[in-house]
Structure formats: C-alpha cells, structure tokens
Amino acid sequence: MNNLLKKDWFGLGLVIILGSILISFFKPAFISPFNLYVLMLSVSLMLVVAMSQMIIIAIGQMNLSVGAIGGLVAISFTGLMEVYDVSVLPAMFIGLGIGIVCGFINGYITVKTGISAFIITLATLYIFKGMNLGITEAQPFYEIPESVKYFGNAKIFGPIPYLIIIPVIITFLMWVLMNRTSLGRYMLAYGNNVQSSELIGISSTKIVVYAHIISGLLAAIGGMLVVCRLQLGTPNIGDSWLLPSFAAPVIGGAILAGGKVDVIATAFGVILVAIISQTLVIFKIDPFFVQIFLGFMILIAVFINRYREYREDRRNKVFSNE
Amino acid sequence: MKTKIPDFVKTNQFGLLLLVIVFILLFTFTTDGFSSRFNIYALSRVVAIDIMIGLAMMVVILTGGLNLSLGALGVSAAMFGGWCMESMGIPISISIVLILLFGSFLGWINGYVTVKTGVHSFIVTLATMSIYFGFMTLLTEAEAFRKLPETFTDFGSMKLFNKYISPLLLLSIFTCFVLFYLFKFTDIGRKLIAAGANPDAAELSGISVNRMFIYCHMLSGFLAAVAGIMLTSRIGAAIPSMAGHLGFDWLLPAFLAPVIGGTLLSGGKVTVFGTMLGAVLVTLINNGLYLIDVGEFWVRFFLGLILLFAVLLDRAREYFTSKNSIVS
C-alpha cells in the first residue's frame, strides 16, 4: 500500500475517480453516453500527442514541432487520397514515413550539432508548417474515403469509439518500451546524465535519433487520427497541440530535465485534462477559461513535483545522518 | 610575420554586418521597389518592433532560460494600455508608465515562479503564456481598443529624415544603447551576466542569483511591454490578435534575432548590437522574400530554414574559433 502511494499515477487516479464522482453528482449529464463518447475521443487524440512529447522529455529535450509534424502528415495523408487517388493503406504508410523522416531530421541535427533541441525544433516547426501552408495554400481537403470516415465515427459498443483502439495500444507499447526494454532504459539513462550514459557505452546518436523518430511517428499517427475524427484535412491540425502535449507529462510527474517519465501517469494526466476541459464546457464556462485552467494546472503540478522532491531530499538526508 | 587581423573582424557582428550589406545590395539591384522611400519607411517600422522583441528575449536567454510568454505578455500589456487610455481616460504619459509597470509585473511572475520552483523557465512561461493570453481575451472579450488618443497613434505614423525613417526605430536604437551601457558599464548589468554565466560561482561571490534571474525576467516583461506599446502605436489600435494566437507570431523573430546575433542559448553572454543586426537581417530577408514573390505561404518555410542555417553557421564558427585558439 505504501508502495502504491509513492507512484505518480496513484494520486492522479484518485483525483480522477473522486472528481468524476463529484462532477456527476452535480451534473448527471457528465456520465451520459454522449459525454463519455466525446471525452474518450479527446482522450484518444491527446494520448498520442502526449506520448509523442513524453518520449522527448524522457531524453531531457523538448519537441516544439510535434504539432507541425502532425499537421503536415494530416494534409499529406488527405492530399494523397484526394488529389492523387492513392488508396487508404499506402497513403497511411506514406504518412507514417513522413513522420519518421521529420523525426529523423529533428534528432539527427540535434545530436550532430549539439544545438539545443528547442531551437532546432522551433526551426523545423516553421519549416514543416511552412511546407504545409505552401502545399495547401491554407485550403482544406474535403474528399475523405468512407472507410476513414467510418473509423472516425463508429463505436465499438456503448459509447466506446473505434478511435480509442490505436491510442490504447500505443500507450501499452510505450509502457513496454520505457519499462521493459533496454532502449527505453537507455533513453532514461541518457536523459538523466548524458556524460555517464556515454561512458557506459550508450550511443547518444542512436538514442536521440530513435527518440525523435518515435516522437515523429506518434505525431504522424496523431495527425491522421484527427483527420479520421474531423472527416477532413485542414492545414491547422496540430496548431493547438503544444500546451496540452507538455501539460499531460508534466502533470504526470515528468521531470523536464530528463530521466524521469511515467507512461501511466502521463495517460492519467491526459484524462484529467480532458475531464476538466469537458467539465468547464458542461458548466458553461467560457472556453478561454479552459486555457487559463490548463496553464494553472501546469504551474500547480510543477509546484507539487517540487515539493515532493524537497520532501524526498529531506528524508534522504535524515537517513544519511544516521 | 603575419599581419594581425583586428579582433572586430572575427566577431559575429562583423559577419552579420557584411550579410546585411550584401542583402541590401542584392535586393536593391534585383527587385523593384526595395529602395523606394515607402518600402524603407515600412521596413523601419517593422524592424523597430522586431529589435525590441529580440532584446526582450535576449535578456531571458542570458539566464539560460527562455520566455515563451513574450508575445502573450506584450499583447496583454498593450491591451491594458488601451484600456487605460480609452476606457479610463488616463493621460498618455501616465498610461505608458502603468503599461511598463504592468509588463514588468507579469515578467516578475515568470521570474518568481521559475526561481521558486527551480523548473526550467520554458515550462513556467508555457503555462503563464496561456494564463496571460486567456485572461486578456476573457477581460477584453476579444474586442480591440480603436479610439486611442491621436497624439499616441500619430507617433507611430510619424516620418522623420525626409520621410524615410519612423521614430519607432530611433526608440529601438536608443534602447539598444541603454542596454549596452547597462550590461557593459553598470554594476547590476555585470552581476546579471555573471549570474547567467556561472550561477554557482556568482552565488559564491555574493551575488543573489535568484534575484538577478527575477530582474532579467522583469526586464524582459518591460521590453515586451515597450514592444506592445510600439505595435499599438504603429497599428493605431490595441488588437488582441495582433501577435497571433497566444502571441506565437512574436516567437520566431524573438529567437531569430538573438540567436543569429550570437547570444549563447546556454546563457551568460549577450550581444545587444548582434541582436539588433540579427533583427535587421531577419526583417530584410522577410521583406525580400515578399518582393521576390516566393508566395506568402512559403515565407514561413524559408524563415525556418534561415533559423536552422543561422544556428548551424554559428555552431561552425564556434567550432573553428575554438580550434584556432588551441593551435595558438
């Protein structure tokens, strides 16, 4: 039990359950099938986006271009199907390929030049977004095949959408990657301390490039999922991803300096953000408040993480004095 | 014996100056209208604000941090000013003082939270960005202030020097000199740099690093507020969307100018005039891209490429200069 309390996701899970009970007590509409469906849709999309940012946070960097990659893939995916009559599967694979290439560019330049990933991904953000606007001239693609529309709309049973399958699988795979594979552990080691990870023989190039490739791949999947949901490919897909992509991992206890992320807590962070946004909508609160709220939640999470670190430090000190 | 190359030639600023001259010559001869009075005047109005934004980011980069909330902060300050002048009828001079105080206060919040939590300023300013922008949109209901006092808006459309230059540019250049003096010759300026360069050493030598970092964030808020005032005066109205959604339109010039100017992202080094030249270069290229007619949608793409190219070039320069110093 004591062990459970120390986990990042435990407190979050508790907040989510108690919060949901409290909200549905005041507003029964919260647990209506339609609301749950909408909630799950927004969780599915943000889950992928949050994971895409989380893996970069794990290696102690940040990726500003997550949204730009998602947007570029979204319009390429729909553009290929509409303009060049490519069928769904090849278009999807090309989309994934674009995501991988974008991620590779980010990772390779970052690790080879040693320039902060922030600046590199800020530059690539503009490059990818510029390509997106240059190709589309800010016009959306509307012609989406029926199968894609169906996937984005249909429900498995009850309020559970098909769209949630891929994000759940991705979350599971990310958990396996970060907790059960040597690549994931190497990434955390690299994020924790670059020098010592190199000294024990971990290749920085490999770690950074792989992390960015996975990030690009996930951003690509996120972009295509949005296409399925919106039923069209607009150039502004991904524009609003930046804040939530950092919010969920940080609320989930990730340390931005790298070396510590928690996949389950990040997922819970996504759910918490989605519930709060949804609740604000149900209570008819101005949508701009959602943004303010998200900002405050990040700050509160940061303070809580800091406090826990401080307490842990103090406890460690007591032991070392004995 | 080899003749000694003057130190100035080796600096980043010299390279930038050359690039600026090359681009000016290039655009003058290859495009129509670059050297027209109208275009130069328009450029001077744009570059004035880009310089100010670049400086506002530079003083936070000095601490090794970033200020993502720059645009949101600047627009919030400008909207606050619009409210002071239009709704409250406060005289212009007092309003400007209030705006600057307000900007510094928002900067103080950034600095205080960053220092107290020990979290990277990136995440703190990411949060405050959405908080500032959200509150601003909520309080103004996304409505612009369009009936500002005429003396205030006239300043933004004034033309000096045979109608070539906007007074806004003179204000920016003046600010550059003030900041240069601050960082070069004043006690507090040197302390700010010391705190950014090596926090531990600065702390040991009796400088309160936390306080210096908070000062840097306050200065950033102050300069962002100045940029907000200048933009309001130039447009003739305070508009919530004048820096894009969440103030994101300011971010690229904000980073481009100091980075091209040679400010180290790890902190501890500022180049005021480098930042100024960086902003000039970016504005020139931006203007040139429009004149060459690459299409407005591709401008972003090229700006991104230029940022990438600039940091790579800077990296190469660093590499070669460090190699030289080992040999000698």
XYZ file of C-alpha atoms in Angstrom:
650
model
C 0.000 0.000 0.000
C 2.755 2.355 0.975
C 4.480 1.490 -2.258
C 1.371 2.325 -4.214
C 1.089 5.752 -2.612
C 4.506 6.717 -3.902
C 3.573 6.099 -7.532
C 2.929 9.169 -9.631
C -0.197 7.733 -11.174
C -1.855 6.762 -7.907
C -2.666 10.282 -6.724
C -3.794 11.253 -10.198
C -6.030 8.195 -10.460
C -7.592 9.075 -7.119
C -8.210 12.661 -8.216
C -9.798 11.435 -11.450
C -12.146 8.978 -9.713
C -13.183 11.301 -6.876
C -13.508 14.226 -9.299
C -15.697 12.231 -11.688
C -17.973 11.109 -8.854
C -18.270 14.655 -7.572
C -18.964 16.121 -11.020
C -21.574 13.511 -11.942
C -23.250 14.173 -8.594
C -23.736 17.836 -9.534
C -24.235 17.299 -13.262
C -25.589 13.835 -14.146
C -25.061 14.778 -17.800
C -21.362 14.146 -17.209
C -21.825 10.364 -17.323
C -24.267 10.399 -20.219
C -23.144 8.116 -23.077
C -22.700 11.046 -25.417
C -20.482 12.919 -22.998
C -18.399 9.828 -22.310
C -18.025 9.342 -26.071
C -16.802 12.906 -26.562
C -14.500 12.541 -23.588
C -12.969 9.362 -24.959
C -12.459 10.933 -28.375
C -10.485 13.817 -26.950
C -8.529 11.470 -24.677
C -7.630 9.233 -27.644
C -6.151 12.083 -29.664
C -4.286 13.789 -26.858
C -2.915 10.487 -25.590
C -0.895 10.032 -28.768
C 0.245 13.663 -28.778
C 1.283 13.499 -25.122
C 3.273 10.293 -25.716
C 4.973 11.948 -28.670
C 6.197 14.750 -26.403
C 6.849 12.478 -23.418
C 9.496 10.406 -25.164
C 11.447 13.582 -25.960
C 11.059 14.799 -22.373
C 12.486 11.420 -21.304
C 15.783 12.219 -23.018
C 15.798 15.702 -21.488
C 14.832 17.629 -24.605
C 11.684 19.179 -26.000
C 9.968 18.941 -29.347
C 8.133 22.072 -30.442
C 7.427 20.606 -33.881
C 5.040 17.863 -32.709
C 2.017 19.818 -33.926
C 3.710 20.819 -37.172
C 4.571 17.201 -37.977
C 1.006 16.159 -37.160
C -0.367 18.874 -39.430
C 1.999 18.083 -42.298
C 1.152 14.372 -42.135
C -2.571 15.106 -41.873
C -2.624 17.176 -45.046
C -0.276 14.785 -46.895
C -2.495 11.839 -45.948
C -5.678 13.535 -47.147
C -3.983 15.229 -50.094
C -2.648 11.909 -51.414
C -6.105 10.377 -51.205
C -7.934 13.325 -52.726
C -5.559 14.664 -55.378
C -3.581 11.553 -56.362
C -6.269 8.928 -55.694
C -3.953 6.864 -53.520
C -5.883 4.266 -51.530
C -6.059 4.443 -47.741
C -3.355 1.993 -46.715
C -0.499 3.294 -48.917
C -1.464 6.856 -48.001
C -1.284 5.889 -44.342
C 2.141 4.329 -44.732
C 3.434 7.358 -46.599
C 2.052 9.494 -43.763
C 3.895 7.389 -41.193
C 7.013 7.627 -43.356
C 6.807 11.417 -43.402
C 6.509 11.413 -39.618
C 9.599 9.212 -39.333
C 11.596 11.395 -41.718
C 10.595 14.574 -39.865
C 11.570 12.989 -36.548
C 14.848 11.769 -38.004
C 15.689 15.278 -39.221
C 14.999 16.705 -35.746
C 17.014 14.059 -33.963
C 19.930 13.912 -36.356
C 20.526 17.662 -36.468
C 20.115 17.984 -32.715
C 22.596 15.279 -31.836
C 25.135 16.053 -34.550
C 25.349 19.792 -33.896
C 24.800 19.742 -30.159
C 22.454 22.713 -30.517
C 19.523 22.781 -28.134
C 16.586 20.734 -29.423
C 14.378 23.687 -28.585
C 15.944 25.832 -31.309
C 16.188 23.019 -33.854
C 12.556 22.041 -33.422
C 11.488 25.699 -33.454
C 13.160 25.966 -36.860
C 11.665 22.703 -38.115
C 8.287 23.787 -36.721
C 8.360 26.679 -39.160
C 9.753 24.530 -41.967
C 7.107 21.802 -41.625
C 4.313 24.293 -41.058
C 5.572 26.378 -43.991
C 5.541 23.295 -46.255
C 2.040 22.537 -45.044
C 0.809 26.047 -45.904
C 2.813 26.159 -49.129
C 1.265 22.908 -50.352
C -2.304 23.576 -49.272
C -2.317 27.372 -49.610
C -4.359 27.236 -46.403
C -7.195 25.306 -48.088
C -8.551 22.107 -46.502
C -9.021 18.765 -48.294
C -12.589 17.539 -48.031
C -12.690 14.289 -50.022
C -12.111 11.576 -47.462
C -12.844 7.886 -48.238
C -15.859 6.404 -46.466
C -13.747 3.806 -44.636
C -11.715 6.554 -42.967
C -14.877 8.440 -42.037
C -16.390 5.274 -40.620
C -13.328 4.577 -38.498
C -13.505 8.076 -37.083
C -17.217 7.963 -36.326
C -18.212 4.458 -35.372
C -18.464 2.987 -31.903
C -17.339 -0.499 -30.875
C -20.130 -0.829 -28.316
C -21.817 1.591 -25.963
C -20.020 4.918 -26.010
C -16.579 3.462 -26.863
C -15.262 4.807 -30.194
C -13.096 2.797 -32.589
C -10.673 5.673 -32.493
C -9.545 4.765 -28.993
C -8.057 1.392 -30.034
C -4.842 2.722 -31.552
C -4.042 5.168 -28.710
C -4.570 2.445 -26.105
C -2.242 0.083 -27.984
C 0.312 2.884 -28.317
C 0.135 3.651 -24.605
C 0.720 -0.019 -23.824
C 3.658 -0.223 -26.254
C 5.153 2.935 -24.766
C 4.864 1.437 -21.304
C 6.658 -1.683 -22.521
C 9.298 0.453 -24.244
C 10.032 2.647 -21.230
C 9.831 -0.069 -18.580
C 10.757 -3.370 -20.168
C 13.240 -2.739 -22.984
C 16.871 -1.749 -22.885
C 16.255 1.008 -25.466
C 13.751 2.689 -23.147
C 16.034 2.403 -20.141
C 18.943 3.770 -22.190
C 16.793 6.741 -23.123
C 16.090 7.459 -19.469
C 19.760 6.997 -18.613
C 20.680 9.441 -21.373
C 18.075 11.911 -20.151
C 19.350 11.626 -16.617
C 23.001 12.155 -17.384
C 24.427 12.405 -20.873
C 28.065 12.010 -19.868
C 27.668 8.913 -17.729
C 25.382 7.257 -20.250
C 28.061 7.749 -22.901
C 30.711 6.425 -20.536
C 28.851 3.159 -20.071
C 28.742 2.763 -23.822
C 25.334 4.082 -24.839
C 25.422 5.738 -28.249
C 23.996 9.255 -27.955
C 23.319 9.420 -31.667
C 21.259 6.259 -31.600
C 19.251 7.249 -28.522
C 18.435 10.788 -29.626
C 17.612 9.804 -33.203
C 15.396 6.897 -32.108
C 13.549 9.051 -29.587
C 12.856 11.728 -32.195
C 11.807 9.130 -34.765
C 9.306 7.640 -32.308
C 8.105 11.146 -31.498
C 7.648 11.934 -35.201
C 5.871 8.626 -35.776
C 3.447 9.269 -32.915
C 2.825 12.830 -34.077
C 2.039 11.408 -37.529
C -0.442 8.936 -36.040
C -1.989 11.794 -34.035
C -2.391 13.861 -37.199
C -4.110 11.033 -39.060
C -6.409 10.276 -36.118
C -7.535 13.911 -36.159
C -8.303 13.523 -39.872
C -10.472 10.483 -39.071
C -12.308 12.412 -36.401
C -12.796 15.702 -38.272
C -13.510 13.930 -41.586
C -11.339 16.451 -43.392
C -7.708 17.515 -43.609
C -7.275 21.137 -42.602
C -3.866 22.822 -42.544
C -4.372 23.999 -38.970
C -4.400 20.496 -37.485
C -1.772 20.417 -34.749
C -1.660 24.155 -34.152
C -3.045 23.833 -30.634
C -1.076 20.758 -29.548
C 1.852 22.451 -27.867
C 0.351 23.283 -24.492
C -1.534 20.001 -23.911
C 1.451 17.968 -25.129
C 3.532 19.352 -22.281
C 0.670 19.557 -19.782
C -0.014 15.832 -19.569
C 3.557 14.597 -18.997
C 4.276 17.404 -16.525
C 1.064 16.761 -14.599
C 2.093 13.105 -14.710
C 5.265 13.970 -12.816
C 7.771 14.012 -15.681
C 10.889 15.968 -14.891
C 11.738 18.256 -17.757
C 15.452 17.932 -17.174
C 15.011 14.358 -18.392
C 15.482 10.910 -16.975
C 12.067 10.510 -15.417
C 8.757 9.927 -17.128
C 5.790 7.802 -16.199
C 3.660 6.453 -19.049
C 0.618 5.605 -16.933
C 0.751 8.906 -15.065
C 1.031 10.735 -18.391
C -2.059 8.880 -19.610
C -3.852 9.863 -16.415
C -2.675 13.423 -16.960
C -4.360 13.364 -20.375
C -7.575 12.017 -18.847
C -7.513 14.635 -16.090
C -7.030 17.482 -18.562
C -9.833 16.098 -20.760
C -12.216 15.750 -17.799
C -11.526 19.276 -16.611
C -11.954 20.770 -20.090
C -15.167 18.823 -20.534
C -16.485 19.854 -17.113
C -15.861 23.506 -17.852
C -17.902 23.047 -21.018
C -20.741 21.286 -19.141
C -20.820 24.056 -16.553
C -20.997 26.539 -19.451
C -17.802 28.297 -18.507
C -16.120 30.458 -21.112
C -13.836 28.307 -23.316
C -10.997 30.720 -22.716
C -11.059 29.635 -19.101
C -10.052 26.155 -20.223
C -6.782 27.602 -21.455
C -6.195 29.572 -18.271
C -7.027 26.487 -16.269
C -4.537 24.384 -18.208
C -1.869 26.982 -17.502
C -2.615 26.988 -13.791
C -2.649 23.188 -13.718
C 0.847 23.069 -15.155
C 2.051 25.547 -12.540
C 0.357 23.631 -9.707
C 1.816 20.347 -10.962
C 5.237 21.947 -11.096
C 4.909 23.168 -7.509
C 3.708 19.757 -6.283
C 6.575 17.968 -8.016
C 8.989 20.427 -6.469
C 7.511 19.898 -3.009
C 7.784 16.128 -3.325
C 11.378 16.388 -4.446
C 12.086 18.600 -1.467
C 10.488 16.136 0.950
C 12.371 13.239 -0.557
C 15.619 15.160 -0.256
C 14.938 15.813 3.396
C 14.105 12.197 4.090
C 17.299 11.087 2.381
C 19.283 13.499 4.497
C 17.832 12.095 7.743
C 18.892 8.611 6.716
C 22.380 9.594 5.705
C 22.951 11.254 9.075
C 22.315 8.055 10.980
C 55.294 37.990 -39.901
C 51.606 37.781 -40.490
C 49.619 40.957 -40.165
C 47.242 40.758 -37.279
C 43.584 40.736 -38.165
C 41.688 43.210 -35.997
C 39.514 41.486 -33.403
C 36.429 43.180 -34.697
C 36.634 41.327 -37.995
C 36.474 37.969 -36.234
C 33.307 38.802 -34.360
C 29.881 37.591 -35.223
C 28.650 41.169 -35.532
C 31.065 41.886 -38.354
C 29.864 38.878 -40.301
C 26.298 39.974 -39.723
C 27.022 43.496 -40.855
C 28.520 42.126 -44.069
C 25.489 39.902 -44.604
C 23.151 42.842 -44.040
C 25.057 44.906 -46.609
C 25.113 42.028 -49.085
C 21.373 41.510 -48.758
C 20.671 45.227 -49.096
C 22.726 45.387 -52.301
C 21.155 42.178 -53.588
C 17.598 43.329 -53.032
C 18.301 46.843 -54.312
C 19.517 45.548 -57.656
C 17.305 42.516 -58.131
C 13.914 43.789 -57.047
C 11.857 46.832 -57.852
C 10.822 48.960 -55.002
C 13.183 47.742 -52.309
C 14.963 51.074 -52.049
C 11.806 53.120 -52.505
C 11.021 55.613 -49.790
C 7.820 53.794 -48.949
C 9.495 50.415 -48.518
C 12.321 51.769 -46.401
C 9.867 53.580 -44.167
C 7.745 50.420 -43.839
C 10.865 48.392 -43.047
C 11.959 50.819 -40.355
C 8.592 50.469 -38.621
C 8.740 46.684 -38.691
C 12.378 46.322 -37.723
C 11.905 48.650 -34.751
C 9.486 46.219 -33.122
C 11.490 43.127 -34.081
C 14.553 44.615 -32.393
C 12.575 45.248 -29.226
C 11.139 41.711 -29.217
C 14.602 40.282 -29.808
C 16.030 42.262 -26.898
C 13.184 41.133 -24.642
C 14.051 37.513 -25.397
C 17.791 38.153 -25.176
C 17.696 39.245 -21.554
C 15.988 35.977 -20.552
C 18.299 33.853 -22.702
C 21.052 35.492 -20.638
C 19.867 33.419 -17.663
C 19.992 30.258 -19.775
C 16.210 30.292 -19.912
C 13.512 31.187 -22.396
C 10.400 33.286 -22.358
C 7.615 31.683 -24.342
C 5.077 34.088 -22.866
C 6.715 37.044 -24.597
C 4.000 37.616 -27.185
C 1.132 36.984 -24.783
C 2.767 39.325 -22.291
C 3.351 42.090 -24.824
C -0.209 41.930 -26.118
C -1.634 41.815 -22.586
C 0.356 44.929 -21.711
C -0.792 46.655 -24.894
C -4.435 45.793 -24.212
C -4.043 47.032 -20.646
C -2.709 50.272 -22.112
C -5.645 50.515 -24.499
C -8.000 50.098 -21.556
C -6.148 52.787 -19.552
C -6.212 55.301 -22.393
C -9.595 54.601 -23.956
C -11.853 53.374 -21.171
C -10.307 55.121 -18.180
C -9.166 58.285 -19.956
C -5.799 58.275 -18.200
C -3.298 60.690 -19.829
C -0.829 59.096 -22.245
C 2.322 59.613 -20.193
C 0.807 58.084 -17.048
C -0.706 55.261 -19.108
C 2.691 54.406 -20.564
C 4.218 54.271 -17.099
C 1.382 51.988 -15.980
C 1.839 49.711 -19.014
C 5.547 49.388 -18.340
C 4.883 48.606 -14.679
C 2.278 46.066 -15.707
C 4.683 44.396 -18.156
C 7.400 44.268 -15.518
C 4.941 42.773 -13.050
C 3.981 39.975 -15.459
C 7.689 39.399 -16.034
C 8.195 39.283 -12.277
C 5.592 36.498 -12.020
C 7.544 34.485 -14.618
C 10.791 35.049 -12.787
C 9.409 34.406 -9.325
C 7.775 31.096 -10.230
C 10.852 29.966 -12.187
C 13.197 30.720 -9.318
C 10.961 29.328 -6.576
C 10.192 26.028 -8.306
C 13.581 25.539 -9.895
C 11.785 24.320 -13.032
C 13.072 25.375 -16.437
C 11.539 28.699 -17.449
C 10.299 27.028 -20.630
C 7.527 25.192 -18.819
C 6.729 28.107 -16.500
C 6.359 30.571 -19.359
C 4.429 27.995 -21.384
C 1.897 27.980 -18.551
C 1.882 31.746 -17.976
C 1.579 32.267 -21.728
C -1.813 30.585 -21.764
C -2.798 32.233 -18.473
C -1.943 35.770 -19.625
C -3.453 35.291 -23.043
C -6.549 33.604 -21.640
C -7.199 36.353 -19.103
C -6.557 39.026 -21.695
C -9.073 37.518 -24.131
C -11.568 36.995 -21.345
C -11.336 40.511 -19.930
C -11.333 42.290 -23.292
C -13.909 39.862 -24.750
C -11.568 39.803 -27.779
C -12.594 43.394 -28.591
C -9.997 45.868 -29.814
C -9.432 49.376 -28.474
C -9.639 51.552 -31.558
C -10.249 55.033 -30.184
C -6.828 55.741 -28.761
C -5.633 59.346 -28.262
C -4.389 60.845 -31.515
C -1.072 62.042 -30.139
C -0.331 58.411 -29.282
C -1.198 56.953 -32.682
C 0.408 59.876 -34.532
C 3.750 58.897 -33.054
C 3.545 55.560 -34.823
C 2.832 57.091 -38.205
C 5.310 59.979 -37.934
C 8.011 60.165 -40.617
C 11.479 61.552 -39.972
C 14.588 62.214 -42.084
C 12.971 63.223 -45.323
C 10.164 60.735 -44.610
C 12.475 57.720 -44.649
C 12.581 56.613 -41.024
C 9.961 56.001 -38.351
C 10.658 57.431 -34.870
C 9.939 53.930 -33.542
C 13.272 52.802 -34.965
C 15.096 55.594 -33.144
C 13.443 54.448 -29.924
C 14.687 50.884 -30.508
C 18.211 52.028 -31.292
C 18.173 54.209 -28.198
C 17.076 51.166 -26.140
C 19.981 49.195 -27.602
C 22.428 51.835 -26.385
C 20.833 51.897 -22.933
C 21.052 48.106 -22.653
C 24.616 48.142 -23.960
C 25.530 50.648 -21.269
C 23.683 48.580 -18.656
C 25.492 45.340 -19.475
C 28.878 46.884 -20.152
C 29.355 49.601 -17.578
C 26.986 49.191 -14.663
C 27.423 47.084 -11.584
C 23.992 45.494 -11.834
C 24.469 44.657 -15.526
C 27.723 42.818 -14.841
C 26.037 40.949 -11.997
C 23.241 39.844 -14.349
C 25.807 38.452 -16.790
C 27.790 36.772 -14.022
C 24.660 35.106 -12.675
C 23.824 33.802 -16.143
C 27.326 32.635 -17.000
C 28.004 30.633 -13.886
C 25.303 30.662 -11.219
C 27.345 28.752 -8.645
C 30.381 30.987 -8.932
C 28.180 34.085 -8.868
C 26.401 32.836 -5.751
C 29.746 32.206 -4.034
C 30.956 35.670 -4.855
C 27.980 37.147 -3.091
C 25.533 37.790 -5.917
C 21.949 36.759 -5.256
C 21.440 34.688 -8.396
C 17.727 34.275 -7.796
C 17.222 37.993 -7.564
C 19.261 38.561 -10.735
C 17.157 35.991 -12.619
C 13.971 37.701 -11.441
C 15.409 41.047 -12.627
C 16.090 39.515 -16.046
C 12.509 38.307 -16.332
C 11.229 41.717 -15.209
C 13.398 43.426 -17.795
C 12.040 41.025 -20.397
C 8.481 41.892 -19.385
C 9.345 45.589 -19.501
C 10.810 45.350 -23.020
C 7.913 43.198 -24.224
C 5.548 45.890 -22.915
C 7.554 48.523 -24.834
C 7.204 46.380 -27.959
C 3.474 46.111 -27.263
C 3.161 49.900 -26.951
C 5.123 50.411 -30.171
C 2.980 47.926 -32.057
C -0.197 49.568 -30.763
C 1.067 52.955 -31.832
C 2.028 51.599 -35.262
C -1.302 49.892 -35.920
C -3.259 52.729 -34.337
C -5.281 50.344 -32.190
C -4.784 47.718 -29.495
C -5.981 44.436 -31.013
C -5.970 41.133 -29.053
C -4.864 39.130 -32.085
C -2.034 41.435 -33.145
C 0.623 38.891 -32.198
C -1.313 35.851 -33.360
C -2.867 33.132 -31.237
C -1.156 33.040 -27.817
C 1.292 35.637 -29.091
C 3.030 32.995 -31.181
C 3.809 35.313 -34.089
C 6.418 37.017 -31.941
C 8.314 33.854 -31.122
C 10.245 33.396 -34.334
C 11.640 36.947 -34.547
C 12.212 36.775 -30.791
C 14.526 33.786 -31.121
C 15.953 34.538 -34.551
C 17.387 37.933 -33.656
C 19.413 36.951 -30.564
C 20.453 33.558 -31.941
C 21.643 35.000 -35.239
C 23.198 37.821 -33.241
C 25.384 35.356 -31.366
C 23.696 35.151 -27.973
C 24.526 31.810 -26.368
C 21.442 29.757 -25.542
C 23.182 28.298 -22.516
C 23.262 31.759 -21.001
C 25.895 34.140 -19.760
C 26.525 36.004 -22.978
C 24.617 38.886 -24.513
C 25.239 40.790 -27.695
C 22.972 43.813 -27.825
C 24.135 45.034 -31.214
C 24.292 41.485 -32.548
C 20.636 41.129 -31.651
C 19.904 44.421 -33.368
C 21.700 43.329 -36.535
C 20.000 39.932 -36.304
C 16.601 41.625 -36.253
C 17.591 43.832 -39.199
C 18.729 40.782 -41.162
C 15.537 38.856 -40.457
C 13.344 41.796 -41.445
C 15.368 42.302 -44.614
C 15.079 38.671 -45.629
C 11.399 38.604 -44.793
C 10.815 41.736 -46.867
C 12.976 40.386 -49.680
C 11.045 37.103 -49.760
C 7.851 39.048 -50.325
C 9.460 41.228 -53.005
C 10.940 38.226 -54.826
C 7.429 36.834 -54.610
C 8.002 33.338 -53.201
C 4.332 33.363 -52.224
C 3.187 34.334 -48.770
C 2.652 30.719 -47.734
C 6.273 29.774 -48.303
C 7.695 32.686 -46.268
C 7.444 30.712 -43.023
C 9.241 27.787 -44.590
C 12.165 29.973 -45.623
C 12.309 31.716 -42.242
C 12.547 28.308 -40.592
C 15.342 27.290 -42.966
C 17.164 30.538 -42.234
C 16.960 29.962 -38.479
C 18.324 26.460 -38.979
C 21.073 27.736 -41.252
C 21.948 30.509 -38.810
C 22.401 28.185 -35.842
C 24.427 25.743 -37.930
C 26.658 28.578 -39.129
C 27.069 29.812 -35.583
C 27.991 26.310 -34.496
C 30.596 26.056 -37.262
C 32.064 29.425 -36.294
C 32.320 28.318 -32.671
C 33.993 25.097 -33.780
C 36.600 26.851 -35.907
C 37.377 29.575 -33.398
C 37.901 27.007 -30.644
C 40.198 25.056 -32.947
C 42.202 28.197 -33.669
C 42.621 29.011 -30.039
C 44.012 25.561 -29.314
C 46.583 25.870 -32.105
C 47.833 29.248 -30.991
